[in-house]
Amino acid sequence: MEGVEVYGFSAAMSGAFLLSSLLFAAVNRRLREPYMDEVFHVPQAQAYCHGRFLQWDPMITTLPGLYLLSVGVLKPAAWLFGWVDDVVCSTGMLRFINLLLSAGNLYLLYLLLLRIHQKNKAVSGFQRILSSLTLAAFPTLYFFTFLYYTDTGSVFFTLFAYLMCLYGNHKASALLGFCAFMFRQTNIVWTVFCAGNVVAEKLNEAWKTELLKKKDEKTSPLKTSFSDLSRIVQFLIAYFISPKNLVMLVALTWPYIILVAAFFVFVFTNGGIVVGDRSSHEACLHFPQLFYFLSFTLFFSFPHFLTPTKIRKFLLSLRKHPVQYSLITAISLFLIWKFTYVHKYLLADNRHYTFYVWRKIFQRHELVKYVLVPAYIFAGWSFADTIKSKSIFWTLMYFVCLLAVTVPQKLLEFRYFILPFLIYRLNIPFPSLYRQLIELVFYIFVNGVAFYLFLNKTFQWPDSVEIQRFMW
């Protein structure tokens, strides 16, 4: 980093933390008691604070990473500053852990943008700083900075693992991946993603060599072109049946292999991926989750997707490849018809925005879910178009991980889309400064509306005296 950029990022990070601290104080003044899932997380962390490490709430479905980290930070701080027991693990102090992790996420996002786009000399330091602030303010993630949930810590350790992977420190990456797994079990997918980065890089190098041998300059090793799919499949088969290549890949990725093997041991001994209450977290083949994710991405990335140039390119692609798009449409309709699931929480809990999305859009008519297919196809085409600068091997690896992290989920929950969205957004080319500013302003606006509704538009259920609030 250049000197000016260092000072600029330091100022931006300090300013962002100050504003978040002010909002944090406002939230804690209005919401002193645990809310929603906090009623499980806060007492569990407090039990750990008092040394009761064998106590466990069976309603909690994730591993104890959040509580162990909280105790590991707050207990030494209490000893250092002389805090009394009532303060150490109070709801406010536990929430403050996520505020600290949020600052760490901002720094990690900046470092990842710096590393991923290091070859792009046209990107200015101001653009990197602006993009870091924008992604740190991503509404679904930023909202849970102020509650004692697992999302902020899950993102922190996953991004940290990804950063270490990109720098070639795979032992540290696997260790951080384990920490991410301790926050949320599905983060094992992003450990596989880190290993996949290593494999994709080696495949890309071998593919370039293959092209040079055949003196074929027409097929780019860096573009996600599927026109020569059979040739790529043959290359992959030849590459992976070579013992030399397999030994090399195992030597590079063994820390990840050990972690994934440990994950399968955990699943076998635990009887499933979920700990605690499993009745509401059953895995299924919910393929429309991919369509929901693409729509979610289209909404939050509209400055990059909804441009006249992209729309023209999409229409031209439709005209050039009618058979392929007809086939994609038919497959999409079939997947929606056979694999749409509606979780009981989605229909019953009117505190979440997904309740209103489902009721106002999907429940209007039985055919609505099918009518939306053209929008899904446009979102999918735009999504793929924005990452066409990545190698085809990276793209295939990312899509496999995307399917693994979204499709098994029965519940439509926007929080599940945070990590796949951030990793996608980190890897697309830098947009123009104008579009970056639009994106940041849009995120600030969405955050403002979300916090206004959460803090001011409360309501009560007919059979309860508790105050309810709208949230992601």
GROMACS .gro file of C-alpha atoms in nm:
model
  472
    1MET     CA    1   0.000   0.000   0.000
    2GLU     CA    2   0.117   0.350  -0.072
    3GLY     CA    3   0.141   0.602   0.210
    4VAL     CA    4  -0.165   0.801   0.108
    5GLU     CA    5  -0.372   0.484   0.075
    6VAL     CA    6  -0.261   0.366   0.420
    7TYR     CA    7  -0.374   0.690   0.581
    8GLY     CA    8  -0.693   0.690   0.376
    9PHE     CA    9  -0.786   0.337   0.478
   10SER     CA   10  -0.699   0.406   0.843
   11ALA     CA   11  -0.925   0.711   0.839
   12ALA     CA   12  -1.205   0.516   0.668
   13MET     CA   13  -1.178   0.229   0.916
   14SER     CA   14  -1.175   0.463   1.215
   15GLY     CA   15  -1.474   0.655   1.083
   16ALA     CA   16  -1.668   0.336   1.009
   17PHE     CA   17  -1.597   0.199   1.357
   18LEU     CA   18  -1.705   0.526   1.519
   19LEU     CA   19  -2.035   0.531   1.327
   20SER     CA   20  -2.095   0.164   1.405
   21SER     CA   21  -2.023   0.230   1.773
   22LEU     CA   22  -2.282   0.507   1.781
   23LEU     CA   23  -2.539   0.280   1.617
   24PHE     CA   24  -2.438   0.001   1.854
   25ALA     CA   25  -2.509   0.228   2.152
   26ALA     CA   26  -2.849   0.323   2.007
   27VAL     CA   27  -2.944  -0.043   1.952
   28ASN     CA   28  -2.840  -0.143   2.304
   29ARG     CA   29  -3.032   0.146   2.462
   30ARG     CA   30  -3.350   0.033   2.288
   31LEU     CA   31  -3.292  -0.341   2.314
   32ARG     CA   32  -3.137  -0.435   2.646
   33GLU     CA   33  -3.268  -0.790   2.667
   34PRO     CA   34  -3.175  -1.077   2.433
   35TYR     CA   35  -3.390  -1.092   2.120
   36MET     CA   36  -3.475  -1.378   1.882
   37ASP     CA   37  -3.190  -1.633   1.868
   38GLU     CA   38  -3.003  -1.433   2.132
   39VAL     CA   39  -3.228  -1.597   2.392
   40PHE     CA   40  -3.029  -1.914   2.322
   41HIS     CA   41  -2.685  -1.767   2.248
   42VAL     CA   42  -2.656  -1.523   2.539
   43PRO     CA   43  -2.737  -1.769   2.824
   44GLN     CA   44  -2.504  -2.026   2.668
   45ALA     CA   45  -2.217  -1.776   2.654
   46GLN     CA   46  -2.291  -1.669   3.012
   47ALA     CA   47  -2.276  -2.033   3.123
   48TYR     CA   48  -1.930  -2.055   2.967
   49CYS     CA   49  -1.834  -1.729   3.137
   50HIS     CA   50  -1.909  -1.894   3.471
   51GLY     CA   51  -1.703  -2.200   3.385
   52ARG     CA   52  -1.997  -2.432   3.312
   53PHE     CA   53  -1.852  -2.572   2.991
   54LEU     CA   54  -2.055  -2.894   3.007
   55GLN     CA   55  -2.385  -2.707   3.006
   56TRP     CA   56  -2.550  -2.699   2.663
   57ASP     CA   57  -2.884  -2.571   2.536
   58PRO     CA   58  -3.026  -2.845   2.309
   59MET     CA   59  -3.203  -2.580   2.098
   60ILE     CA   60  -2.867  -2.448   1.969
   61THR     CA   61  -2.773  -2.603   1.634
   62THR     CA   62  -2.418  -2.467   1.587
   63LEU     CA   63  -2.090  -2.553   1.756
   64PRO     CA   64  -1.961  -2.337   2.046
   65GLY     CA   65  -1.709  -2.123   1.857
   66LEU     CA   66  -1.890  -1.797   1.932
   67TYR     CA   67  -1.907  -1.865   2.305
   68LEU     CA   68  -1.546  -1.983   2.334
   69LEU     CA   69  -1.420  -1.675   2.150
   70SER     CA   70  -1.635  -1.447   2.368
   71VAL     CA   71  -1.501  -1.596   2.689
   72GLY     CA   72  -1.146  -1.589   2.552
   73VAL     CA   73  -1.175  -1.214   2.485
   74LEU     CA   74  -1.393  -1.095   2.772
   75LYS     CA   75  -1.238  -1.285   3.063
   76PRO     CA   76  -0.884  -1.146   3.012
   77ALA     CA   77  -1.035  -0.799   2.954
   78ALA     CA   78  -1.229  -0.830   3.280
   79TRP     CA   79  -0.911  -0.922   3.468
   80LEU     CA   80  -0.719  -0.636   3.302
   81PHE     CA   81  -0.982  -0.364   3.359
   82GLY     CA   82  -1.131  -0.491   3.682
   83TRP     CA   83  -1.485  -0.542   3.553
   84VAL     CA   84  -1.741  -0.700   3.783
   85ASP     CA   85  -1.905  -1.030   3.688
   86ASP     CA   86  -2.238  -0.869   3.593
   87VAL     CA   87  -2.063  -0.658   3.328
   88VAL     CA   88  -1.823  -0.914   3.182
   89CYS     CA   89  -2.075  -1.130   2.996
   90SER     CA   90  -2.374  -0.902   2.987
   91THR     CA   91  -2.580  -0.896   2.668
   92GLY     CA   92  -2.421  -0.566   2.564
   93MET     CA   93  -2.065  -0.689   2.612
   94LEU     CA   94  -2.134  -1.009   2.423
   95ARG     CA   95  -2.277  -0.808   2.134
   96PHE     CA   96  -1.965  -0.590   2.142
   97ILE     CA   97  -1.762  -0.896   2.037
   98ASN     CA   98  -1.940  -0.883   1.702
   99LEU     CA   99  -1.867  -0.512   1.668
  100LEU     CA  100  -1.495  -0.591   1.702
  101LEU     CA  101  -1.525  -0.876   1.452
  102SER     CA  102  -1.703  -0.641   1.213
  103ALA     CA  103  -1.401  -0.408   1.219
  104GLY     CA  104  -1.186  -0.713   1.145
  105ASN     CA  105  -1.411  -0.800   0.851
  106LEU     CA  106  -1.358  -0.454   0.702
  107TYR     CA  107  -0.981  -0.499   0.723
  108LEU     CA  108  -0.995  -0.850   0.576
  109LEU     CA  109  -1.216  -0.737   0.288
  110TYR     CA  110  -0.964  -0.466   0.205
  111LEU     CA  111  -0.671  -0.711   0.214
  112LEU     CA  112  -0.862  -0.960  -0.002
  113LEU     CA  113  -0.943  -0.696  -0.263
  114LEU     CA  114  -0.578  -0.593  -0.261
  115ARG     CA  115  -0.463  -0.951  -0.312
  116ILE     CA  116  -0.722  -1.071  -0.564
  117HIS     CA  117  -0.690  -0.764  -0.787
  118GLN     CA  118  -0.317  -0.703  -0.737
  119LYS     CA  119  -0.246  -0.729  -1.112
  120ASN     CA  120  -0.504  -0.462  -1.199
  121LYS     CA  121  -0.294  -0.146  -1.185
  122ALA     CA  122  -0.586   0.065  -1.309
  123VAL     CA  123  -0.765   0.029  -0.974
  124SER     CA  124  -0.696   0.321  -0.743
  125GLY     CA  125  -0.649   0.305  -0.368
  126PHE     CA  126  -0.968   0.506  -0.326
  127GLN     CA  127  -1.165   0.243  -0.519
  128ARG     CA  128  -1.028  -0.035  -0.300
  129ILE     CA  129  -1.119   0.156   0.015
  130LEU     CA  130  -1.464   0.235  -0.120
  131SER     CA  131  -1.531  -0.128  -0.213
  132SER     CA  132  -1.412  -0.246   0.129
  133LEU     CA  133  -1.652  -0.007   0.303
  134THR     CA  134  -1.934  -0.113   0.073
  135LEU     CA  135  -1.889  -0.485   0.137
  136ALA     CA  136  -1.849  -0.427   0.512
  137ALA     CA  137  -2.181  -0.241   0.500
  138PHE     CA  138  -2.353  -0.526   0.312
  139PRO     CA  139  -2.698  -0.505   0.475
  140THR     CA  140  -2.762  -0.868   0.566
  141LEU     CA  141  -2.420  -0.897   0.730
  142TYR     CA  142  -2.406  -0.550   0.883
  143PHE     CA  143  -2.741  -0.588   1.060
  144PHE     CA  144  -2.619  -0.884   1.267
  145THR     CA  145  -2.312  -0.692   1.379
  146PHE     CA  146  -2.533  -0.547   1.652
  147LEU     CA  147  -2.682  -0.872   1.780
  148TYR     CA  148  -2.517  -1.172   1.941
  149TYR     CA  149  -2.540  -1.402   1.640
  150THR     CA  150  -2.281  -1.628   1.476
  151ASP     CA  151  -2.280  -1.454   1.136
  152THR     CA  152  -2.012  -1.189   1.194
  153GLY     CA  153  -1.763  -1.434   1.344
  154SER     CA  154  -1.843  -1.694   1.077
  155VAL     CA  155  -1.762  -1.439   0.806
  156PHE     CA  156  -1.448  -1.319   0.986
  157PHE     CA  157  -1.282  -1.660   1.013
  158THR     CA  158  -1.390  -1.768   0.663
  159LEU     CA  159  -1.251  -1.453   0.503
  160PHE     CA  160  -0.932  -1.487   0.709
  161ALA     CA  161  -0.894  -1.849   0.591
  162TYR     CA  162  -0.948  -1.738   0.231
  163LEU     CA  163  -0.685  -1.465   0.266
  164MET     CA  164  -0.427  -1.709   0.407
  165CYS     CA  165  -0.507  -1.948   0.123
  166LEU     CA  166  -0.442  -1.680  -0.137
  167TYR     CA  167  -0.105  -1.608   0.026
  168GLY     CA  168  -0.016  -1.979   0.018
  169ASN     CA  169  -0.022  -2.031   0.394
  170HIS     CA  170  -0.243  -2.338   0.380
  171LYS     CA  171  -0.178  -2.464   0.734
  172ALA     CA  172  -0.299  -2.133   0.879
  173SER     CA  173  -0.589  -2.132   0.632
  174ALA     CA  174  -0.703  -2.478   0.743
  175LEU     CA  175  -0.674  -2.378   1.110
  176LEU     CA  176  -0.884  -2.068   1.049
  177GLY     CA  177  -1.124  -2.285   0.850
  178PHE     CA  178  -1.164  -2.499   1.160
  179CYS     CA  179  -1.248  -2.185   1.360
  180ALA     CA  180  -1.508  -2.093   1.096
  181PHE     CA  181  -1.649  -2.446   1.119
  182MET     CA  182  -1.683  -2.400   1.496
  183PHE     CA  183  -1.908  -2.099   1.426
  184ARG     CA  184  -2.119  -2.271   1.160
  185GLN     CA  185  -2.081  -2.624   1.031
  186THR     CA  186  -2.164  -2.538   0.669
  187ASN     CA  187  -1.842  -2.335   0.655
  188ILE     CA  188  -1.666  -2.662   0.578
  189VAL     CA  189  -1.774  -2.588   0.221
  190TRP     CA  190  -1.547  -2.281   0.218
  191THR     CA  191  -1.257  -2.495   0.340
  192VAL     CA  192  -1.318  -2.706   0.029
  193PHE     CA  193  -1.332  -2.378  -0.166
  194CYS     CA  194  -0.986  -2.282  -0.037
  195ALA     CA  195  -0.849  -2.621  -0.138
  196GLY     CA  196  -1.027  -2.578  -0.470
  197ASN     CA  197  -0.842  -2.251  -0.525
  198VAL     CA  198  -0.514  -2.440  -0.507
  199VAL     CA  199  -0.637  -2.712  -0.742
  200ALA     CA  200  -0.787  -2.458  -0.987
  201GLU     CA  201  -0.456  -2.271  -1.000
  202LYS     CA  202  -0.261  -2.587  -1.083
  203LEU     CA  203  -0.521  -2.692  -1.340
  204ASN     CA  204  -0.500  -2.353  -1.504
  205GLU     CA  205  -0.122  -2.374  -1.527
  206ALA     CA  206  -0.144  -2.722  -1.681
  207TRP     CA  207  -0.416  -2.605  -1.921
  208LYS     CA  208  -0.196  -2.319  -2.040
  209THR     CA  209   0.088  -2.566  -2.099
  210GLU     CA  210  -0.149  -2.793  -2.289
  211LEU     CA  211  -0.254  -2.507  -2.516
  212LEU     CA  212   0.104  -2.404  -2.579
  213LYS     CA  213   0.195  -2.759  -2.677
  214LYS     CA  214  -0.082  -2.762  -2.935
  215LYS     CA  215  -0.009  -2.404  -3.036
  216ASP     CA  216  -0.375  -2.322  -2.998
  217GLU     CA  217  -0.416  -1.952  -2.932
  218LYS     CA  218  -0.792  -1.938  -2.990
  219THR     CA  219  -0.907  -2.084  -2.660
  220SER     CA  220  -0.818  -1.861  -2.368
  221PRO     CA  221  -0.715  -2.034  -2.045
  222LEU     CA  222  -0.859  -1.750  -1.844
  223LYS     CA  223  -1.212  -1.724  -1.981
  224THR     CA  224  -1.513  -1.923  -1.870
  225SER     CA  225  -1.601  -2.048  -2.217
  226PHE     CA  226  -1.795  -2.373  -2.237
  227SER     CA  227  -1.777  -2.405  -2.616
  228ASP     CA  228  -1.498  -2.662  -2.589
  229LEU     CA  229  -1.641  -2.851  -2.292
  230SER     CA  230  -1.554  -3.198  -2.419
  231ARG     CA  231  -1.190  -3.101  -2.458
  232ILE     CA  232  -1.181  -2.962  -2.104
  233VAL     CA  233  -1.342  -3.278  -1.965
  234GLN     CA  234  -1.081  -3.491  -2.143
  235PHE     CA  235  -0.807  -3.270  -2.002
  236LEU     CA  236  -0.947  -3.305  -1.647
  237ILE     CA  237  -0.970  -3.684  -1.674
  238ALA     CA  238  -0.614  -3.707  -1.803
  239TYR     CA  239  -0.490  -3.473  -1.531
  240PHE     CA  240  -0.653  -3.652  -1.239
  241ILE     CA  241  -0.562  -4.007  -1.343
  242SER     CA  242  -0.195  -3.909  -1.328
  243PRO     CA  243  -0.045  -4.031  -0.996
  244LYS     CA  244   0.216  -3.755  -1.015
  245ASN     CA  245  -0.050  -3.485  -1.030
  246LEU     CA  246  -0.253  -3.642  -0.750
  247VAL     CA  247   0.052  -3.667  -0.522
  248MET     CA  248   0.137  -3.302  -0.593
  249LEU     CA  249  -0.219  -3.186  -0.517
  250VAL     CA  250  -0.234  -3.388  -0.195
  251ALA     CA  251   0.101  -3.243  -0.088
  252LEU     CA  252  -0.038  -2.891  -0.141
  253THR     CA  253  -0.380  -2.940   0.012
  254TRP     CA  254  -0.322  -3.190   0.294
  255PRO     CA  255  -0.419  -2.943   0.571
  256TYR     CA  256  -0.761  -2.902   0.408
  257ILE     CA  257  -0.792  -3.277   0.351
  258ILE     CA  258  -0.734  -3.342   0.722
  259LEU     CA  259  -1.000  -3.087   0.817
  260VAL     CA  260  -1.255  -3.230   0.571
  261ALA     CA  261  -1.180  -3.583   0.696
  262ALA     CA  262  -1.236  -3.461   1.054
  263PHE     CA  263  -1.566  -3.310   0.940
  264PHE     CA  264  -1.687  -3.645   0.807
  265VAL     CA  265  -1.585  -3.811   1.135
  266PHE     CA  266  -1.789  -3.545   1.318
  267VAL     CA  267  -2.094  -3.603   1.095
  268PHE     CA  268  -2.068  -3.981   1.146
  269THR     CA  269  -2.032  -3.965   1.524
  270ASN     CA  270  -2.288  -3.684   1.563
  271GLY     CA  271  -2.539  -3.853   1.336
  272GLY     CA  272  -2.570  -3.545   1.115
  273ILE     CA  273  -2.429  -3.200   1.055
  274VAL     CA  274  -2.661  -3.024   1.301
  275VAL     CA  275  -2.604  -3.031   1.677
  276GLY     CA  276  -2.895  -2.980   1.915
  277ASP     CA  277  -3.240  -2.933   1.765
  278ARG     CA  278  -3.248  -3.106   1.425
  279SER     CA  279  -3.623  -3.115   1.372
  280SER     CA  280  -3.627  -2.774   1.201
  281HIS     CA  281  -3.300  -2.813   1.010
  282GLU     CA  282  -3.347  -3.113   0.787
  283ALA     CA  283  -3.138  -3.130   0.470
  284CYS     CA  284  -3.312  -3.171   0.134
  285LEU     CA  285  -3.253  -3.109  -0.235
  286HIS     CA  286  -3.399  -2.759  -0.249
  287PHE     CA  287  -3.273  -2.656  -0.595
  288PRO     CA  288  -3.479  -2.332  -0.611
  289GLN     CA  289  -3.248  -2.201  -0.337
  290LEU     CA  290  -3.001  -2.135  -0.618
  291PHE     CA  291  -3.262  -1.922  -0.793
  292TYR     CA  292  -3.334  -1.733  -0.471
  293PHE     CA  293  -2.962  -1.668  -0.427
  294LEU     CA  294  -2.929  -1.538  -0.783
  295SER     CA  295  -3.227  -1.307  -0.726
  296PHE     CA  296  -3.074  -1.191  -0.397
  297THR     CA  297  -2.747  -1.119  -0.579
  298LEU     CA  298  -2.929  -0.936  -0.858
  299PHE     CA  299  -3.099  -0.714  -0.600
  300PHE     CA  300  -2.783  -0.625  -0.410
  301SER     CA  301  -2.561  -0.598  -0.718
  302PHE     CA  302  -2.799  -0.415  -0.947
  303PRO     CA  303  -2.542  -0.141  -1.031
  304HIS     CA  304  -2.333  -0.418  -1.193
  305PHE     CA  305  -2.617  -0.623  -1.343
  306LEU     CA  306  -2.883  -0.379  -1.459
  307THR     CA  307  -2.693  -0.179  -1.716
  308PRO     CA  308  -2.803  -0.110  -2.075
  309THR     CA  309  -2.492  -0.283  -2.208
  310LYS     CA  310  -2.556  -0.600  -2.008
  311ILE     CA  311  -2.922  -0.613  -2.103
  312ARG     CA  312  -2.831  -0.579  -2.472
  313LYS     CA  313  -2.570  -0.854  -2.438
  314PHE     CA  314  -2.822  -1.081  -2.271
  315LEU     CA  315  -3.083  -1.026  -2.542
  316LEU     CA  316  -2.820  -1.091  -2.808
  317SER     CA  317  -2.721  -1.411  -2.629
  318LEU     CA  318  -3.087  -1.518  -2.623
  319ARG     CA  319  -3.115  -1.462  -2.996
  320LYS     CA  320  -2.792  -1.650  -3.071
  321HIS     CA  321  -2.860  -1.953  -2.850
  322PRO     CA  322  -3.237  -2.016  -2.841
  323VAL     CA  323  -3.200  -2.394  -2.801
  324GLN     CA  324  -2.969  -2.367  -2.500
  325TYR     CA  325  -3.193  -2.115  -2.326
  326SER     CA  326  -3.502  -2.324  -2.399
  327LEU     CA  327  -3.331  -2.621  -2.236
  328ILE     CA  328  -3.228  -2.412  -1.934
  329THR     CA  329  -3.585  -2.285  -1.902
  330ALA     CA  330  -3.727  -2.638  -1.914
  331ILE     CA  331  -3.480  -2.762  -1.651
  332SER     CA  332  -3.555  -2.463  -1.428
  333LEU     CA  333  -3.930  -2.519  -1.450
  334PHE     CA  334  -3.883  -2.886  -1.364
  335LEU     CA  335  -3.662  -2.809  -1.063
  336ILE     CA  336  -3.913  -2.557  -0.932
  337TRP     CA  337  -4.200  -2.800  -0.986
  338LYS     CA  338  -4.037  -3.098  -0.816
  339PHE     CA  339  -3.802  -2.946  -0.558
  340THR     CA  340  -3.973  -2.641  -0.406
  341TYR     CA  341  -4.000  -2.669  -0.028
  342VAL     CA  342  -4.164  -2.426   0.210
  343HIS     CA  343  -4.031  -2.435   0.566
  344LYS     CA  344  -4.278  -2.388   0.850
  345TYR     CA  345  -4.073  -2.094   0.984
  346LEU     CA  346  -4.109  -1.915   0.652
  347LEU     CA  347  -4.487  -1.925   0.679
  348ALA     CA  348  -4.518  -1.859   1.052
  349ASP     CA  349  -4.255  -1.605   1.158
  350ASN     CA  350  -4.363  -1.255   1.048
  351ARG     CA  351  -4.058  -1.091   1.204
  352HIS     CA  352  -3.835  -1.181   0.909
  353TYR     CA  353  -3.835  -1.008   0.571
  354THR     CA  354  -3.842  -1.347   0.398
  355PHE     CA  355  -4.196  -1.396   0.538
  356TYR     CA  356  -4.313  -1.089   0.346
  357VAL     CA  357  -4.118  -1.174   0.032
  358TRP     CA  358  -4.284  -1.514   0.024
  359ARG     CA  359  -4.632  -1.387   0.107
  360LYS     CA  360  -4.630  -1.080  -0.119
  361ILE     CA  361  -4.467  -1.247  -0.420
  362PHE     CA  362  -4.474  -1.626  -0.419
  363GLN     CA  363  -4.810  -1.677  -0.249
  364ARG     CA  364  -4.998  -1.442  -0.476
  365HIS     CA  365  -5.060  -1.725  -0.722
  366GLU     CA  366  -4.943  -2.079  -0.774
  367LEU     CA  367  -4.790  -1.984  -1.110
  368VAL     CA  368  -4.577  -1.696  -0.980
  369LYS     CA  369  -4.281  -1.922  -0.903
  370TYR     CA  370  -4.279  -2.033  -1.267
  371VAL     CA  371  -4.332  -1.685  -1.411
  372LEU     CA  372  -4.013  -1.571  -1.238
  373VAL     CA  373  -3.794  -1.814  -1.436
  374PRO     CA  374  -3.693  -1.552  -1.702
  375ALA     CA  375  -3.571  -1.325  -1.421
  376TYR     CA  376  -3.374  -1.615  -1.271
  377ILE     CA  377  -3.214  -1.686  -1.609
  378PHE     CA  378  -3.116  -1.322  -1.654
  379ALA     CA  379  -2.975  -1.313  -1.300
  380GLY     CA  380  -2.780  -1.634  -1.365
  381TRP     CA  381  -2.644  -1.510  -1.698
  382SER     CA  382  -2.542  -1.176  -1.542
  383PHE     CA  383  -2.383  -1.357  -1.248
  384ALA     CA  384  -2.175  -1.576  -1.479
  385ASP     CA  385  -2.090  -1.282  -1.703
  386THR     CA  386  -1.943  -1.080  -1.417
  387ILE     CA  387  -1.698  -1.358  -1.324
  388LYS     CA  388  -1.595  -1.449  -1.678
  389SER     CA  389  -1.248  -1.306  -1.608
  390LYS     CA  390  -1.185  -1.600  -1.372
  391SER     CA  391  -1.053  -1.928  -1.506
  392ILE     CA  392  -1.306  -2.191  -1.601
  393PHE     CA  393  -1.168  -2.419  -1.329
  394TRP     CA  394  -1.217  -2.154  -1.059
  395THR     CA  395  -1.570  -2.090  -1.187
  396LEU     CA  396  -1.663  -2.459  -1.181
  397MET     CA  397  -1.518  -2.495  -0.832
  398TYR     CA  398  -1.708  -2.189  -0.704
  399PHE     CA  399  -2.039  -2.311  -0.849
  400VAL     CA  400  -1.994  -2.653  -0.689
  401CYS     CA  401  -1.941  -2.483  -0.351
  402LEU     CA  402  -2.235  -2.251  -0.414
  403LEU     CA  403  -2.463  -2.548  -0.480
  404ALA     CA  404  -2.331  -2.732  -0.173
  405VAL     CA  405  -2.397  -2.440   0.060
  406THR     CA  406  -2.740  -2.338  -0.070
  407VAL     CA  407  -2.929  -2.638  -0.214
  408PRO     CA  408  -2.943  -2.857   0.102
  409GLN     CA  409  -3.109  -2.576   0.302
  410LYS     CA  410  -3.485  -2.615   0.336
  411LEU     CA  411  -3.541  -2.274   0.495
  412LEU     CA  412  -3.521  -1.962   0.280
  413GLU     CA  413  -3.295  -1.747   0.498
  414PHE     CA  414  -3.101  -1.449   0.362
  415ARG     CA  415  -2.824  -1.501   0.617
  416TYR     CA  416  -2.725  -1.822   0.437
  417PHE     CA  417  -2.638  -1.615   0.129
  418ILE     CA  418  -2.388  -1.383   0.297
  419LEU     CA  419  -2.066  -1.576   0.238
  420PRO     CA  420  -2.131  -1.694  -0.120
  421PHE     CA  421  -2.229  -1.337  -0.207
  422LEU     CA  422  -1.917  -1.182  -0.051
  423ILE     CA  423  -1.682  -1.428  -0.218
  424TYR     CA  424  -1.852  -1.365  -0.552
  425ARG     CA  425  -1.839  -0.988  -0.503
  426LEU     CA  426  -1.470  -0.995  -0.408
  427ASN     CA  427  -1.381  -1.173  -0.731
  428ILE     CA  428  -1.567  -0.967  -0.990
  429PRO     CA  429  -1.376  -0.693  -1.173
  430PHE     CA  430  -1.383  -0.349  -1.019
  431PRO     CA  431  -1.676  -0.148  -1.154
  432SER     CA  432  -1.653   0.219  -1.237
  433LEU     CA  433  -1.632   0.464  -0.949
  434TYR     CA  434  -1.981   0.586  -1.034
  435ARG     CA  435  -2.129   0.237  -0.993
  436GLN     CA  436  -1.934   0.180  -0.673
  437LEU     CA  437  -2.083   0.496  -0.526
  438ILE     CA  438  -2.435   0.390  -0.627
  439GLU     CA  439  -2.379   0.054  -0.459
  440LEU     CA  440  -2.254   0.212  -0.135
  441VAL     CA  441  -2.540   0.464  -0.122
  442PHE     CA  442  -2.789   0.183  -0.184
  443TYR     CA  443  -2.644  -0.025   0.100
  444ILE     CA  444  -2.654   0.272   0.336
  445PHE     CA  445  -3.017   0.336   0.240
  446VAL     CA  446  -3.116  -0.030   0.295
  447ASN     CA  447  -2.935  -0.035   0.630
  448GLY     CA  448  -3.108   0.286   0.734
  449VAL     CA  449  -3.452   0.143   0.652
  450ALA     CA  450  -3.374  -0.188   0.824
  451PHE     CA  451  -3.257  -0.025   1.147
  452TYR     CA  452  -3.544   0.224   1.146
  453LEU     CA  453  -3.795  -0.060   1.120
  454PHE     CA  454  -3.611  -0.267   1.379
  455LEU     CA  455  -3.591   0.009   1.638
  456ASN     CA  456  -3.913   0.204   1.580
  457LYS     CA  457  -4.178  -0.014   1.412
  458THR     CA  458  -4.236  -0.271   1.684
  459PHE     CA  459  -4.546  -0.485   1.714
  460GLN     CA  460  -4.698  -0.756   1.936
  461TRP     CA  461  -4.850  -1.092   1.867
  462PRO     CA  462  -5.208  -1.141   1.991
  463ASP     CA  463  -5.107  -1.420   2.231
  464SER     CA  464  -4.788  -1.255   2.366
  465VAL     CA  465  -4.691  -0.942   2.557
  466GLU     CA  466  -4.336  -0.945   2.418
  467ILE     CA  467  -4.229  -0.671   2.176
  468GLN     CA  468  -4.151  -0.804   1.828
  469ARG     CA  469  -3.926  -0.640   1.569
  470PHE     CA  470  -3.866  -0.670   1.195
  471MET     CA  471  -3.528  -0.809   1.093
  472TRP     CA  472  -3.339  -0.992   0.820
   0.00000   0.00000   0.00000
